[in-house]
Short mmCIF file of C-alpha atoms in Angstrom, two decimals:
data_model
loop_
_atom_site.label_atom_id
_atom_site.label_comp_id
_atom_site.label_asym_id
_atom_site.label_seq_id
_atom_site.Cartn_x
_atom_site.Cartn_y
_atom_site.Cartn_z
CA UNK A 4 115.50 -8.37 47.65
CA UNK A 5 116.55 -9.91 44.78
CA UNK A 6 114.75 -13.13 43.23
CA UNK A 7 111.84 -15.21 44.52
CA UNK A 8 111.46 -14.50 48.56
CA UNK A 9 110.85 -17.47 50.36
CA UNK A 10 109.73 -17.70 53.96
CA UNK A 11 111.98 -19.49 56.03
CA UNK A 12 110.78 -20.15 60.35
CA UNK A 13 112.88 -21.11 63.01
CA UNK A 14 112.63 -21.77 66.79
CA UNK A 15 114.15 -21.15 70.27
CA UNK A 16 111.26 -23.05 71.88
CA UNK A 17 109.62 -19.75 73.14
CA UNK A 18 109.41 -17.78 69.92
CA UNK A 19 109.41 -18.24 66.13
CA UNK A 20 111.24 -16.51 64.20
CA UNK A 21 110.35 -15.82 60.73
CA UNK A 22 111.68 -13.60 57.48
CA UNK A 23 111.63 -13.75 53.82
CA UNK A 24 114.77 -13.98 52.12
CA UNK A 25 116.02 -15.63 48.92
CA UNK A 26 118.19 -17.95 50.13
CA UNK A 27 118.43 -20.01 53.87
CA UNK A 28 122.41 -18.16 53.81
CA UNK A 29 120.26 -15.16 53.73
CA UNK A 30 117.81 -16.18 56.04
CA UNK A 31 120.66 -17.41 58.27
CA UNK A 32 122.17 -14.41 58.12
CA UNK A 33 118.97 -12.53 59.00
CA UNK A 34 118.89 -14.40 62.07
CA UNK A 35 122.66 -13.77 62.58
CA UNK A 36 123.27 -17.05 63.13
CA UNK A 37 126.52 -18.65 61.58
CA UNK A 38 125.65 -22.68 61.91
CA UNK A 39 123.40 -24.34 59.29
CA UNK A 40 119.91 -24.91 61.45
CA UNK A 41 118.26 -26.10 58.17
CA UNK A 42 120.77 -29.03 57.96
CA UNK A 43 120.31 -29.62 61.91
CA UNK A 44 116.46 -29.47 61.34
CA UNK A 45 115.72 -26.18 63.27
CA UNK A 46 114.36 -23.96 60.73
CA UNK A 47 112.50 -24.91 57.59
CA UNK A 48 110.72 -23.53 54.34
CA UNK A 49 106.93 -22.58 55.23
CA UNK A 50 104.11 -22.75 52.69
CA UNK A 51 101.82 -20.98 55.45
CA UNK A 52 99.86 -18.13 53.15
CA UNK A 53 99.15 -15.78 55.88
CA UNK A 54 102.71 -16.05 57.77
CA UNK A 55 104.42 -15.50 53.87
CA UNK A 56 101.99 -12.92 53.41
CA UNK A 57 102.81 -11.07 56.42
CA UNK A 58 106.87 -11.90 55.57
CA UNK A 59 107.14 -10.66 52.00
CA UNK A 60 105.84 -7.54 53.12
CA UNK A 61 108.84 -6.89 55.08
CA UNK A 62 111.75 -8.81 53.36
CA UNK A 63 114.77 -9.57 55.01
CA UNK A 64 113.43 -8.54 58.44
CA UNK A 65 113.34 -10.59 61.51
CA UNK A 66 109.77 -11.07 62.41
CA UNK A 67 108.57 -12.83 65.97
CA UNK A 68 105.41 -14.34 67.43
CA UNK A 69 105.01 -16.68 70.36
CA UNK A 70 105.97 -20.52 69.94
CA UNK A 71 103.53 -22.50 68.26
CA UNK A 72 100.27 -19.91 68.22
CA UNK A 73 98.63 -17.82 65.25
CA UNK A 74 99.25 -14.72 67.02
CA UNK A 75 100.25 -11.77 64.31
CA UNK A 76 104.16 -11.50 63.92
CA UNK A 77 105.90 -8.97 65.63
CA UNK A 78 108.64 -6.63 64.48
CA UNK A 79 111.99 -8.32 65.99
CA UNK A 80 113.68 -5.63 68.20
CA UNK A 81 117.27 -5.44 66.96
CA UNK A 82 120.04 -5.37 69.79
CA UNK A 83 121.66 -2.32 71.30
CA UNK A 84 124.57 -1.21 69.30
CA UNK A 85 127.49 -0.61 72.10
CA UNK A 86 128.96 2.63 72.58
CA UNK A 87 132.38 3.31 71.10
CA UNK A 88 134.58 0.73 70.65
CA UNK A 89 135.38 -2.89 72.86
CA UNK A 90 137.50 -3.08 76.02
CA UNK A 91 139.06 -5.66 73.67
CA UNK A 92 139.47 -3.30 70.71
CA UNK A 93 140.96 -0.95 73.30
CA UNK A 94 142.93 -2.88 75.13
CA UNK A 95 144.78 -4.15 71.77
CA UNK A 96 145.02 -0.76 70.73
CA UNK A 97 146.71 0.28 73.86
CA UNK A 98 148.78 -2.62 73.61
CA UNK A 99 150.37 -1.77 70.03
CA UNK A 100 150.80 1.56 71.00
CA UNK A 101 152.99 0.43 73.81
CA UNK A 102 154.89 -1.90 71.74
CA UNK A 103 155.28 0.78 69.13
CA UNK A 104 156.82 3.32 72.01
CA UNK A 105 159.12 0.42 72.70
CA UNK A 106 159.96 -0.11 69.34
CA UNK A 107 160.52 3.18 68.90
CA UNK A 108 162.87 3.94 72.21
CA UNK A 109 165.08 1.21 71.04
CA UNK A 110 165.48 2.61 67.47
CA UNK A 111 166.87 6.08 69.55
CA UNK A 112 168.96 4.49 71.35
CA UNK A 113 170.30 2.36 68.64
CA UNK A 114 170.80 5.46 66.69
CA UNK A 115 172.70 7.01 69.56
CA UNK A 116 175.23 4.43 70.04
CA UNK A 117 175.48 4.16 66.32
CA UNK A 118 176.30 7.36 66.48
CA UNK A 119 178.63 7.27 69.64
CA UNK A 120 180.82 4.36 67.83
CA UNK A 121 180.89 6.69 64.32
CA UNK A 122 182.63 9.26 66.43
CA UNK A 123 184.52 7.05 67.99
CA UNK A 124 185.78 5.57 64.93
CA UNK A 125 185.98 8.79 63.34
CA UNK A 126 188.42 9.93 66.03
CA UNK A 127 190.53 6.97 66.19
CA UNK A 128 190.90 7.43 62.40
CA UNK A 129 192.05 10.83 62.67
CA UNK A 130 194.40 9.83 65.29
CA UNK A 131 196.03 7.01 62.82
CA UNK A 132 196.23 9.79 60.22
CA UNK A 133 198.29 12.08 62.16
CA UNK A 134 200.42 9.30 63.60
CA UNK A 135 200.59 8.03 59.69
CA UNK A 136 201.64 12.15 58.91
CA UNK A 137 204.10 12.31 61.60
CA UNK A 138 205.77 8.75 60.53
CA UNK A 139 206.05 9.61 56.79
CA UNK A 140 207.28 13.29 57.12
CA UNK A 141 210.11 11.70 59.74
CA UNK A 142 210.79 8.64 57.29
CA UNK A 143 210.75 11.86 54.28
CA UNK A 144 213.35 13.76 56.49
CA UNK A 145 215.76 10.41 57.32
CA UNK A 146 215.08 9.43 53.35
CA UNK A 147 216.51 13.06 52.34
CA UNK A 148 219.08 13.24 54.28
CA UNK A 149 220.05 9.80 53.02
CA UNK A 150 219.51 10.57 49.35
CA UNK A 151 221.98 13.89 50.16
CA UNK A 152 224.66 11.83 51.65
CA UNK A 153 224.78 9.95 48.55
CA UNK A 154 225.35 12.46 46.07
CA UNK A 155 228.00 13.89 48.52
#
């Protein structure tokens, strides 16, 4: 660890809990505890030489020992890691991919009546050209036949 190690002890009334860290963040952290128990009075610097010397031999780990006695410190057992992930993690997981299915399934059938009112649209215009066609090519015709019945 980097800098001086200090030895920092705290208490849950049955066990100390000691380590050597830098810091008290570090030392809280050690502990993996997120509230400040050296402002609340819980944990505190020791000056102890044979609990420091039995700390700064194994820095930044969680030593134990019963409350209150001399007995030699114990290696703190870490907790089990869990298996695989949180019935949190997966249920989250199983909710986004439902949303995302949903998402999905109402992009496709956007797309399909999108596509439904193009070729409707595309129909009716071809429709309005022909009538447009069959107008102009009469109104040509009447026009001619005009235009003929002049020069006559």
């Amino acid at each position: 660890m980097a800098g001086r190690l200090k030895v920092f002890v705290t208490s849950d009334g049955l066990t100390d809990f000691v380590v050597a860290a830098s810091s008290r963040p570090k030392a809280l952290a050690a502990w993996g505890v997120r509230q400040d128990l050296f402002r609340e009075g819980l944990a505190h610097e020791t000056d102890d030489p044979k609990l420091a010397a039995e700390a700064r031999a194994r820095p930044g780990e969680v030593l134990r020992r019963p409350a209150g006695s001399r007995a030699a410190l114990a290696r703190l057992k870490p907790p089990p890691k869990p298996e695989g992930p949180s019935k949190a993690a997966l249920r989250k997981a199983a909710e986004l991919r439902a949303r995302l299915a949903a998402l999905e399934a109402a992009h496709a059938e956007a797309e399909t009546a999108f596509d439904q009112a193009r070729r409707e649209l595309e129909a009716e215009a071809a429709r309005r050209r022909r009538r447009t066609a069959g107008r102009r090519d009469k109104l040509s015709a009447a026009l001619e036949a005009a235009e003929r019945a002049l020069e006559t």
